mmCIF file of C-alpha atoms and ligand atoms in Angstrom:
data_model
loop_
_atom_site.group_PDB
_atom_site.id
_atom_site.type_symbol
_atom_site.label_atom_id
_atom_site.label_comp_id
_atom_site.label_asym_id
_atom_site.label_seq_id
_atom_site.Cartn_x
_atom_site.Cartn_y
_atom_site.Cartn_z
ATOM 1 C CA MET A 258 179.021 64.656 -42.479
ATOM 2 C CA ASN A 259 181.088 63.960 -45.569
ATOM 3 C CA ILE A 260 181.752 67.200 -47.451
ATOM 4 C CA GLN A 261 182.508 65.291 -50.660
ATOM 5 C CA ASP A 262 178.842 64.205 -50.775
ATOM 6 C CA PHE A 263 177.844 67.863 -51.106
ATOM 7 C CA ILE A 264 180.156 68.772 -53.971
ATOM 8 C CA ARG A 265 178.639 68.723 -57.451
ATOM 9 C CA ASP A 266 179.818 65.823 -59.620
ATOM 10 C CA ASN A 267 181.065 68.060 -62.453
ATOM 11 C CA ILE A 268 183.162 70.053 -59.959
ATOM 12 C CA LYS A 269 184.642 66.891 -58.475
ATOM 13 C CA ALA A 270 185.584 65.732 -61.968
ATOM 14 C CA LEU A 271 186.893 69.120 -63.099
ATOM 15 C CA LYS A 272 190.505 69.468 -64.117
ATOM 16 C CA PRO A 273 191.386 73.099 -63.296
ATOM 17 C CA TYR A 274 193.043 75.517 -65.742
ATOM 18 C CA SER A 275 196.726 75.550 -65.081
ATOM 19 C CA SER A 276 198.108 79.060 -65.507
ATOM 20 C CA ALA A 277 201.691 79.861 -66.403
ATOM 21 C CA ARG A 278 202.238 81.178 -62.903
ATOM 22 C CA ASP A 279 200.789 78.009 -61.398
ATOM 23 C CA GLU A 280 203.127 75.797 -63.371
ATOM 24 C CA TYR A 281 206.244 77.739 -62.526
ATOM 25 C CA LYS A 282 206.137 80.008 -59.505
ATOM 26 C CA ASP A 283 209.625 79.967 -58.003
ATOM 27 C CA ALA A 284 209.994 83.726 -58.304
ATOM 28 C CA THR A 285 212.732 83.892 -55.659
ATOM 29 C CA THR A 286 215.437 83.019 -58.171
ATOM 30 C CA ASN A 287 216.465 85.335 -60.967
ATOM 31 C CA MET A 288 214.637 83.511 -63.747
ATOM 32 C CA VAL A 289 213.803 84.796 -67.198
ATOM 33 C CA PHE A 290 210.047 84.585 -67.592
ATOM 34 C CA LEU A 291 209.057 83.907 -71.181
ATOM 35 C CA ASP A 292 206.103 81.682 -70.357
ATOM 36 C CA ALA A 293 202.990 83.852 -70.010
ATOM 37 C CA ASN A 294 203.046 86.089 -73.082
ATOM 38 C CA GLU A 295 203.409 89.145 -70.873
ATOM 39 C CA ASN A 296 204.925 92.403 -72.063
ATOM 40 C CA PRO A 297 208.489 92.274 -70.670
ATOM 41 C CA TYR A 298 208.834 96.019 -69.940
ATOM 42 C CA ASN A 299 208.444 96.675 -66.246
ATOM 43 C CA ASN A 300 205.780 99.185 -65.250
ATOM 44 C CA GLY A 301 204.821 97.583 -61.952
ATOM 45 C CA VAL A 302 201.874 95.651 -63.331
ATOM 46 C CA ASN A 303 203.146 94.064 -66.542
ATOM 47 C CA ARG A 304 203.331 90.633 -64.880
ATOM 48 C CA TYR A 305 200.321 88.511 -63.944
ATOM 49 C CA PRO A 306 199.551 88.641 -60.216
ATOM 50 C CA ASP A 307 200.257 85.730 -57.889
ATOM 51 C CA PRO A 308 197.260 83.427 -58.460
ATOM 52 C CA GLN A 309 197.524 82.092 -54.902
ATOM 53 C CA GLN A 310 198.093 85.496 -53.245
ATOM 54 C CA SER A 311 200.804 83.955 -51.064
ATOM 55 C CA SER A 312 202.090 87.111 -49.377
ATOM 56 C CA LEU A 313 198.598 88.198 -48.436
ATOM 57 C CA LYS A 314 197.682 84.771 -47.141
ATOM 58 C CA ASN A 315 200.872 84.678 -45.046
ATOM 59 C CA VAL A 316 199.891 87.931 -43.353
ATOM 60 C CA LEU A 317 196.269 86.902 -42.852
ATOM 61 C CA ALA A 318 197.284 83.464 -41.559
ATOM 62 C CA HIS A 319 199.623 85.090 -39.073
ATOM 63 C CA GLN A 320 197.140 87.763 -37.933
ATOM 64 C CA LYS A 321 194.217 85.367 -37.633
ATOM 65 C CA GLY A 322 196.164 82.470 -36.150
ATOM 66 C CA ILE A 323 195.111 80.047 -38.843
ATOM 67 C CA SER A 324 196.799 78.010 -41.556
ATOM 68 C CA LYS A 325 197.221 79.347 -45.102
ATOM 69 C CA GLU A 326 195.471 76.241 -46.374
ATOM 70 C CA ASN A 327 192.297 77.422 -44.637
ATOM 71 C CA ILE A 328 192.158 80.668 -46.641
ATOM 72 C CA LEU A 329 190.770 81.597 -50.053
ATOM 73 C CA ILE A 330 190.845 85.174 -51.341
ATOM 74 C CA GLY A 331 188.348 86.569 -53.812
ATOM 75 C CA ASN A 332 187.416 89.657 -55.783
ATOM 76 C CA GLY A 333 185.228 90.851 -52.897
ATOM 77 C CA SER A 334 183.173 88.470 -50.763
ATOM 78 C CA ASP A 335 180.652 88.549 -53.564
ATOM 79 C CA GLU A 336 182.995 86.444 -55.710
ATOM 80 C CA VAL A 337 183.653 84.094 -52.820
ATOM 81 C CA LEU A 338 179.920 83.619 -52.271
ATOM 82 C CA ASP A 339 179.415 82.904 -55.967
ATOM 83 C CA LEU A 340 182.175 80.267 -55.905
ATOM 84 C CA ILE A 341 180.456 78.613 -52.947
ATOM 85 C CA PHE A 342 177.188 78.412 -54.905
ATOM 86 C CA ARG A 343 178.949 76.893 -57.892
ATOM 87 C CA VAL A 344 180.733 74.227 -55.858
ATOM 88 C CA PHE A 345 177.749 73.003 -53.883
ATOM 89 C CA CYS A 346 174.520 73.804 -55.750
ATOM 90 C CA GLU A 347 173.302 71.936 -58.817
ATOM 91 C CA PRO A 348 171.324 74.422 -60.958
ATOM 92 C CA ASN A 349 167.593 73.766 -61.314
ATOM 93 C CA ARG A 350 167.653 71.164 -58.555
ATOM 94 C CA ASP A 351 169.222 72.369 -55.306
ATOM 95 C CA ASN A 352 168.126 75.061 -52.865
ATOM 96 C CA VAL A 353 169.621 77.280 -50.166
ATOM 97 C CA ILE A 354 168.166 78.897 -47.044
ATOM 98 C CA THR A 355 168.379 82.613 -46.299
ATOM 99 C CA LEU A 356 167.012 84.473 -43.283
ATOM 100 C CA PRO A 357 165.377 87.779 -44.289
ATOM 101 C CA PRO A 358 165.803 90.604 -43.688
ATOM 102 C CA THR A 359 169.355 90.032 -44.852
ATOM 103 C CA TYR A 360 172.033 90.816 -47.410
ATOM 104 C CA GLY A 361 170.521 90.868 -50.898
ATOM 105 C CA MET A 362 173.420 89.192 -52.703
ATOM 106 C CA TYR A 363 172.600 85.671 -51.448
ATOM 107 C CA GLU A 364 169.339 85.719 -53.367
ATOM 108 C CA VAL A 365 170.810 87.399 -56.455
ATOM 109 C CA LEU A 366 173.597 84.800 -56.625
ATOM 110 C CA ALA A 367 171.053 82.004 -56.122
ATOM 111 C CA ASN A 368 169.060 83.373 -59.064
ATOM 112 C CA VAL A 369 172.163 83.688 -61.222
ATOM 113 C CA ASN A 370 172.981 80.055 -60.489
ATOM 114 C CA ALA A 371 169.370 78.826 -60.954
ATOM 115 C CA VAL A 372 169.168 77.774 -57.315
ATOM 116 C CA GLU A 373 165.916 78.019 -55.360
ATOM 117 C CA VAL A 374 165.829 80.158 -52.194
ATOM 118 C CA ILE A 375 163.917 79.024 -49.116
ATOM 119 C CA LYS A 376 163.310 82.071 -46.927
ATOM 120 C CA ILE A 377 162.801 81.699 -43.201
ATOM 121 C CA ASN A 378 162.272 85.165 -41.754
ATOM 122 C CA LEU A 379 164.164 86.136 -38.628
ATOM 123 C CA SER A 380 162.171 86.473 -35.398
ATOM 124 C CA ASP A 381 160.850 89.840 -34.159
ATOM 125 C CA SER A 382 164.183 90.346 -32.403
ATOM 126 C CA PHE A 383 166.015 89.491 -35.666
ATOM 127 C CA GLN A 384 167.260 86.091 -34.436
ATOM 128 C CA PRO A 385 167.235 82.853 -36.470
ATOM 129 C CA LYS A 386 164.290 80.520 -35.849
ATOM 130 C CA VAL A 387 166.355 77.378 -35.506
ATOM 131 C CA ASP A 388 163.563 74.790 -35.543
ATOM 132 C CA ASP A 389 161.837 76.355 -38.546
ATOM 133 C CA ILE A 390 165.147 76.454 -40.419
ATOM 134 C CA LEU A 391 165.924 72.801 -39.728
ATOM 135 C CA ASP A 392 162.332 71.742 -40.528
ATOM 136 C CA SER A 393 162.325 73.545 -43.865
ATOM 137 C CA SER A 394 165.459 71.922 -45.243
ATOM 138 C CA ASN A 395 165.336 68.834 -47.457
ATOM 139 C CA GLN A 396 167.733 66.550 -49.353
ATOM 140 C CA PHE A 397 168.352 69.307 -51.912
ATOM 141 C CA THR A 398 169.159 72.030 -49.365
ATOM 142 C CA LYS A 399 172.873 72.663 -49.658
ATOM 143 C CA ILE A 400 173.699 75.970 -47.987
ATOM 144 C CA LEU A 401 172.426 78.005 -45.047
ATOM 145 C CA PHE A 402 173.441 81.682 -45.015
ATOM 146 C CA LEU A 403 173.882 83.297 -41.589
ATOM 147 C CA CYS A 404 174.818 86.958 -41.697
ATOM 148 C CA SER A 405 176.129 87.918 -38.264
ATOM 149 C CA PRO A 406 176.227 90.814 -37.511
ATOM 150 C CA ASN A 407 173.257 90.927 -39.849
ATOM 151 C CA ASN A 408 172.720 93.484 -42.584
ATOM 152 C CA PRO A 409 170.339 95.421 -42.376
ATOM 153 C CA SER A 410 169.227 94.727 -38.783
ATOM 154 C CA GLY A 411 172.702 95.293 -37.321
ATOM 155 C CA ASN A 412 172.522 92.705 -34.523
ATOM 156 C CA SER A 413 174.609 89.575 -34.041
ATOM 157 C CA PHE A 414 172.964 86.184 -33.851
ATOM 158 C CA ASN A 415 172.923 84.333 -30.569
ATOM 159 C CA ALA A 416 176.013 82.070 -30.495
ATOM 160 C CA LYS A 417 174.112 79.143 -28.972
ATOM 161 C CA GLU A 418 171.578 79.214 -31.823
ATOM 162 C CA ILE A 419 174.336 79.396 -34.434
ATOM 163 C CA GLU A 420 175.999 76.410 -32.800
ATOM 164 C CA LYS A 421 172.736 74.436 -32.923
ATOM 165 C CA LEU A 422 172.530 75.152 -36.636
ATOM 166 C CA LEU A 423 176.171 74.203 -37.234
ATOM 167 C CA ILE A 424 175.605 70.882 -35.515
ATOM 168 C CA ASN A 425 172.199 69.994 -36.928
ATOM 169 C CA PHE A 426 171.985 71.523 -40.401
ATOM 170 C CA LYS A 427 172.781 68.887 -43.025
ATOM 171 C CA GLY A 428 174.725 71.074 -45.419
ATOM 172 C CA ILE A 429 177.175 73.937 -45.635
ATOM 173 C CA VAL A 430 176.739 76.810 -43.164
ATOM 174 C CA VAL A 431 178.123 80.133 -44.391
ATOM 175 C CA ILE A 432 178.626 82.717 -41.651
ATOM 176 C CA ASP A 433 179.046 86.105 -43.304
ATOM 177 C CA GLU A 434 181.196 88.171 -40.952
ATOM 178 C CA ALA A 435 181.465 91.313 -43.081
ATOM 179 C CA TYR A 436 180.845 93.420 -39.941
ATOM 180 C CA ILE A 437 182.613 91.277 -37.328
ATOM 181 C CA ASP A 438 185.252 93.925 -36.562
ATOM 182 C CA PHE A 439 182.552 96.264 -35.243
ATOM 183 C CA SER A 440 181.106 93.608 -32.952
ATOM 184 C CA LYS A 441 181.709 92.581 -29.363
ATOM 185 C CA GLN A 442 181.015 89.006 -30.452
ATOM 186 C CA GLN A 443 183.918 86.733 -31.282
ATOM 187 C CA SER A 444 184.512 85.576 -34.820
ATOM 188 C CA TRP A 445 183.710 81.907 -35.497
ATOM 189 C CA LEU A 446 187.233 81.558 -36.884
ATOM 190 C CA LYS A 447 188.420 80.170 -33.573
ATOM 191 C CA ARG A 448 186.025 77.258 -33.973
ATOM 192 C CA LEU A 449 186.601 76.445 -37.616
ATOM 193 C CA GLU A 450 188.300 73.138 -36.811
ATOM 194 C CA LYS A 451 185.267 71.956 -34.896
ATOM 195 C CA PHE A 452 182.772 72.308 -37.737
ATOM 196 C CA PRO A 453 183.723 70.716 -41.068
ATOM 197 C CA ASN A 454 180.651 72.265 -42.741
ATOM 198 C CA LEU A 455 181.483 75.844 -41.689
ATOM 199 C CA ILE A 456 182.561 78.538 -44.147
ATOM 200 C CA ILE A 457 183.312 82.024 -42.795
ATOM 201 C CA THR A 458 183.458 85.021 -45.109
ATOM 202 C CA GLN A 459 185.060 88.341 -44.249
ATOM 203 C CA THR A 460 185.942 91.385 -46.315
ATOM 204 C CA LEU A 461 188.232 94.399 -46.420
ATOM 205 C CA SER A 462 185.275 96.496 -47.650
ATOM 206 C CA LYS A 463 183.925 97.690 -44.293
ATOM 207 C CA ALA A 464 186.121 97.974 -41.176
ATOM 208 C CA TYR A 465 189.341 97.957 -43.229
ATOM 209 C CA GLY A 466 188.084 100.815 -45.384
ATOM 210 C CA MET A 467 188.928 99.236 -48.728
ATOM 211 C CA ALA A 468 185.644 98.720 -50.577
ATOM 212 C CA GLY A 469 187.317 100.095 -53.704
ATOM 213 C CA ILE A 470 189.962 97.394 -54.062
ATOM 214 C CA ARG A 471 187.479 94.465 -53.925
ATOM 215 C CA LEU A 472 188.961 91.953 -51.551
ATOM 216 C CA GLY A 473 186.966 89.243 -49.828
ATOM 217 C CA ILE A 474 188.254 86.398 -47.704
ATOM 218 C CA CYS A 475 186.914 82.964 -47.048
ATOM 219 C CA TYR A 476 187.992 80.672 -44.230
ATOM 220 C CA ALA A 477 187.075 76.991 -44.228
ATOM 221 C CA SER A 478 188.465 73.467 -43.894
ATOM 222 C CA LYS A 479 191.375 72.594 -46.191
ATOM 223 C CA GLU A 480 189.039 70.260 -48.049
ATOM 224 C CA ILE A 481 186.573 73.053 -48.876
ATOM 225 C CA ILE A 482 189.312 75.577 -49.695
ATOM 226 C CA LEU A 483 190.909 73.099 -52.119
ATOM 227 C CA VAL A 484 187.738 72.744 -54.145
ATOM 228 C CA LEU A 485 186.919 76.487 -54.134
ATOM 229 C CA ASN A 486 190.474 77.146 -55.224
ATOM 230 C CA LYS A 487 190.100 74.650 -58.050
ATOM 231 C CA ILE A 488 187.241 76.561 -59.675
ATOM 232 C CA LYS A 489 188.246 80.174 -59.054
ATOM 233 C CA PRO A 490 189.485 82.209 -62.029
ATOM 234 C CA PRO A 491 193.286 81.912 -61.914
ATOM 235 C CA TYR A 492 194.083 85.614 -61.528
ATOM 236 C CA ASN A 493 190.989 86.665 -59.601
ATOM 237 C CA VAL A 494 192.754 89.157 -57.294
ATOM 238 C CA ASN A 495 194.716 91.772 -59.227
ATOM 239 C CA GLU A 496 198.210 93.007 -58.406
ATOM 240 C CA LEU A 497 197.203 96.512 -57.254
ATOM 241 C CA THR A 498 194.625 95.057 -54.887
ATOM 242 C CA GLN A 499 197.143 92.647 -53.407
ATOM 243 C CA GLN A 500 199.650 95.469 -52.859
ATOM 244 C CA LYS A 501 197.121 97.848 -51.306
ATOM 245 C CA ALA A 502 195.763 95.130 -49.017
ATOM 246 C CA LEU A 503 199.275 94.237 -47.825
ATOM 247 C CA GLU A 504 199.984 97.902 -47.035
ATOM 248 C CA ARG A 505 196.813 98.237 -45.011
ATOM 249 C CA LEU A 506 197.260 94.956 -43.170
ATOM 250 C CA SER A 507 200.755 96.066 -42.164
ATOM 251 C CA LYS A 508 199.217 98.943 -40.200
ATOM 252 C CA PRO A 509 196.661 97.254 -37.954
ATOM 253 C CA ASP A 510 196.765 100.150 -35.461
ATOM 254 C CA ASP A 511 195.383 102.548 -38.086
ATOM 255 C CA VAL A 512 192.472 100.204 -38.717
ATOM 256 C CA THR A 513 191.807 99.763 -35.006
ATOM 257 C CA LYS A 514 191.738 103.525 -34.485
ATOM 258 C CA GLU A 515 189.214 104.046 -37.258
ATOM 259 C CA ILE A 516 187.015 101.265 -35.899
ATOM 260 C CA GLN A 517 187.111 102.858 -32.447
ATOM 261 C CA ASN A 518 186.105 106.223 -33.890
ATOM 262 C CA ILE A 519 183.246 104.637 -35.790
ATOM 263 C CA LEU A 520 182.033 102.835 -32.666
ATOM 264 C CA GLN A 521 182.179 106.063 -30.696
ATOM 265 C CA GLN A 522 180.213 107.816 -33.426
ATOM 266 C CA ARG A 523 177.709 104.945 -33.456
ATOM 267 C CA ASN A 524 176.994 105.548 -29.773
ATOM 268 C CA TRP A 525 176.703 109.275 -30.272
ATOM 269 C CA LEU A 526 174.382 108.856 -33.250
ATOM 270 C CA ARG A 527 172.155 106.414 -31.346
ATOM 271 C CA THR A 528 171.552 108.828 -28.487
ATOM 272 C CA LYS A 529 170.835 111.708 -30.876
ATOM 273 C CA LEU A 530 168.554 109.642 -33.102
ATOM 274 C CA GLU A 531 166.504 108.528 -30.121
ATOM 275 C CA LYS A 532 165.633 112.177 -29.467
ATOM 276 C CA ILE A 533 164.306 112.854 -32.981
ATOM 277 C CA SER A 534 160.538 113.294 -32.787
ATOM 278 C CA PHE A 535 159.603 110.935 -35.627
ATOM 279 C CA VAL A 536 162.050 108.169 -34.640
ATOM 280 C CA GLU A 537 160.266 105.208 -33.076
ATOM 281 C CA THR A 538 163.063 102.662 -32.541
ATOM 282 C CA VAL A 539 166.829 102.669 -32.862
ATOM 283 C CA TYR A 540 167.759 98.994 -33.078
ATOM 284 C CA PRO A 541 170.870 97.686 -31.313
ATOM 285 C CA SER A 542 173.851 97.511 -33.660
ATOM 286 C CA ASP A 543 177.024 95.450 -33.782
ATOM 287 C CA ALA A 544 177.928 96.971 -37.147
ATOM 288 C CA ASN A 545 178.891 100.307 -38.731
ATOM 289 C CA PHE A 546 175.279 101.242 -39.367
ATOM 290 C CA VAL A 547 172.058 101.516 -37.410
ATOM 291 C CA LEU A 548 168.578 100.454 -38.400
ATOM 292 C CA VAL A 549 165.979 102.988 -37.360
ATOM 293 C CA LYS A 550 162.189 102.728 -37.397
ATOM 294 C CA VAL A 551 160.509 106.036 -38.211
ATOM 295 C CA ASP A 552 156.937 107.227 -38.732
ATOM 296 C CA ASN A 553 157.118 107.140 -42.523
ATOM 297 C CA ALA A 554 160.252 105.758 -44.177
ATOM 298 C CA ILE A 555 159.467 106.876 -47.737
ATOM 299 C CA LYS A 556 158.720 110.436 -46.649
ATOM 300 C CA ARG A 557 161.832 110.757 -44.470
ATOM 301 C CA TYR A 558 164.031 109.160 -47.131
ATOM 302 C CA ASP A 559 162.833 111.650 -49.754
ATOM 303 C CA GLN A 560 163.259 114.593 -47.393
ATOM 304 C CA LEU A 561 166.868 113.595 -46.680
ATOM 305 C CA ILE A 562 167.626 113.194 -50.387
ATOM 306 C CA GLN A 563 166.295 116.758 -50.894
ATOM 307 C CA LYS A 564 168.821 117.887 -48.279
ATOM 308 C CA GLY A 565 171.655 116.010 -49.990
ATOM 309 C CA ILE A 566 171.902 113.074 -47.592
ATOM 310 C CA VAL A 567 171.643 109.558 -48.994
ATOM 311 C CA ILE A 568 170.644 106.699 -46.718
ATOM 312 C CA ARG A 569 169.069 103.303 -47.370
ATOM 313 C CA ASN A 570 165.317 102.744 -47.191
ATOM 314 C CA ARG A 571 164.732 99.173 -45.995
ATOM 315 C CA THR A 572 160.957 99.408 -45.557
ATOM 316 C CA ASN A 573 160.238 96.632 -48.075
ATOM 317 C CA GLN A 574 162.318 94.045 -46.226
ATOM 318 C CA PRO A 575 160.515 91.592 -43.929
ATOM 319 C CA GLY A 576 160.341 92.921 -40.362
ATOM 320 C CA CYS A 577 161.663 96.321 -41.457
ATOM 321 C CA GLU A 578 158.483 98.284 -42.099
ATOM 322 C CA ASN A 579 159.291 102.008 -42.029
ATOM 323 C CA CYS A 580 162.930 101.303 -41.343
ATOM 324 C CA LEU A 581 165.876 103.324 -42.591
ATOM 325 C CA ARG A 582 169.495 102.227 -42.463
ATOM 326 C CA PHE A 583 172.078 104.854 -41.600
ATOM 327 C CA THR A 584 175.768 104.144 -42.206
ATOM 328 C CA ILE A 585 178.006 105.714 -39.547
ATOM 329 C CA GLY A 586 179.957 108.523 -41.203
ATOM 330 C CA THR A 587 182.583 110.937 -39.936
ATOM 331 C CA LYS A 588 181.791 113.163 -36.948
ATOM 332 C CA THR A 589 181.005 116.041 -39.315
ATOM 333 C CA GLU A 590 178.740 113.908 -41.494
ATOM 334 C CA ASN A 591 176.873 112.480 -38.521
ATOM 335 C CA GLU A 592 176.372 115.956 -37.053
ATOM 336 C CA LYS A 593 175.033 117.157 -40.372
ATOM 337 C CA LEU A 594 172.642 114.205 -40.449
ATOM 338 C CA ILE A 595 171.300 114.971 -36.962
ATOM 339 C CA GLU A 596 171.006 118.709 -37.612
ATOM 340 C CA THR A 597 169.113 117.953 -40.818
ATOM 341 C CA LEU A 598 166.793 115.422 -39.176
ATOM 342 C CA LYS A 599 165.930 118.027 -36.516
ATOM 343 C CA THR A 600 164.695 120.415 -39.200
ATOM 344 C CA LEU A 601 162.299 117.945 -40.833
ATOM 345 C CA SER A 602 158.587 118.292 -40.127
HETATM 346 C C1 PLP B 983 179.011 94.859 -47.512
HETATM 347 C C2 PLP B 983 178.778 93.400 -47.299
HETATM 348 C C3 PLP B 983 179.638 92.452 -47.851
HETATM 349 C C4 PLP B 983 180.835 92.911 -48.619
HETATM 350 O O1 PLP B 983 180.947 92.366 -49.845
HETATM 351 P P1 PLP B 983 182.272 92.679 -50.684
HETATM 352 O O2 PLP B 983 181.953 92.005 -51.978
HETATM 353 O O3 PLP B 983 183.405 92.025 -49.956
HETATM 354 O O4 PLP B 983 182.432 94.153 -50.783
HETATM 355 C C5 PLP B 983 179.412 91.114 -47.609
HETATM 356 N N1 PLP B 983 178.369 90.714 -46.857
HETATM 357 C C6 PLP B 983 177.531 91.599 -46.300
HETATM 358 C C7 PLP B 983 176.443 91.127 -45.438
HETATM 359 C C8 PLP B 983 177.703 92.958 -46.518
HETATM 360 O O5 PLP B 983 176.848 93.841 -45.985
#
C-alpha cells in the first residue's frame, strides 16, 4: 500500500507556512530574537512556543521507545483527528468507517470536513465485524476508526481482529488509544513499524489527568507524520501546555499510582453496581468508566441529577439501550454514587 496514493492532491502540493521559529530555532546560543514581532519583556510566555515541541517529543520518544519522527503533538487528540481527516479525505467525495457505539467526535469531524460516514455497528459483544467492515469499504473509503478500549462500551477489541483489519483494509487505520493506560491489552505502538497504514492516537486527558491542558499525541510512520506536520497550525501546542506536560511526564510514578487507584475503584464499583436492584448488566471495562444496563436509563439518569450526580446517558447509541456510563471517581465520590443508587426506587 502506497500512502502517497491516499493523500489529497492539494495537501501534497501544499507549501507549509514557515514560522519565524521554524526558520531560526537554534535557541541554545545567546541570540537576540528580533524576528517574530514578539514583545521582548520576559514574563514566561512572551515568546512563541516551540512549534515542533522538541523537549516533549524527546521525553515521549524515550518513554515509549520510539523515534521522535514518529510523533506528532496536537491541541488534544481532537485536533490530531481533524488533521488526519484533512490530509486523507477529499470533501464531498470520500468516506470513512466508524463502528458505533463509539466516540462521537469521529462523526462530528467527518461532518465538519464534508466526509460521509459509513457506520458498521459493533457486534453484541462490542467487537468489530471484520467481514462487514471490509465488505462495506469502496475506492473512496479512506479511514477506519477503531477505538480500543472503546468509548462508551469500555472493552478492548480482539487483537487478532484488529490485525486482520490492519492487513486487509485498503486505507488508513486509526486506533484511538485514549484509554490504553487503563487496559491490560498492549498498545499497538510496538507494532507501528509493521503497518504503514496505522495511526495511533493517545492523549494526556484521561490516565495522565490533564484534560485541561489539551494535549493529544499521534504516532505513525515518518511519512504520515511529515504530512500531518506540514498542515498543522504552526503554534498548535501552547507554552503553558508544553511545560505542564513535561512536569507530569517527569513523574511517571505519580501517574501510575493514580491509575492503580482508579483500577482498584473500578473493581469495587463493579461489585457494588452488580448488587443494585435495577442494574441488569455491568459490562467489562478496560477503561476508567463502566457501561451499565439498567431498567430505565432516562429515569435513573434524572434521579441521579436530582441528587447532584452527573453521569452519561448512552441509551440512544446502537447496542446501548438503557445504558448509563459511569466515570470512575475518587473513593468518596464512588461511595456517594453507590449510596445514592441504593436509595432510588
Ligand atoms: C476522551 C477521549 C479522547 C480525548 O480527546 P482529547 O481531545 O485528547 O481530550 C479521545 N478519544 C476518545 C475515544 C475519548 O473518549
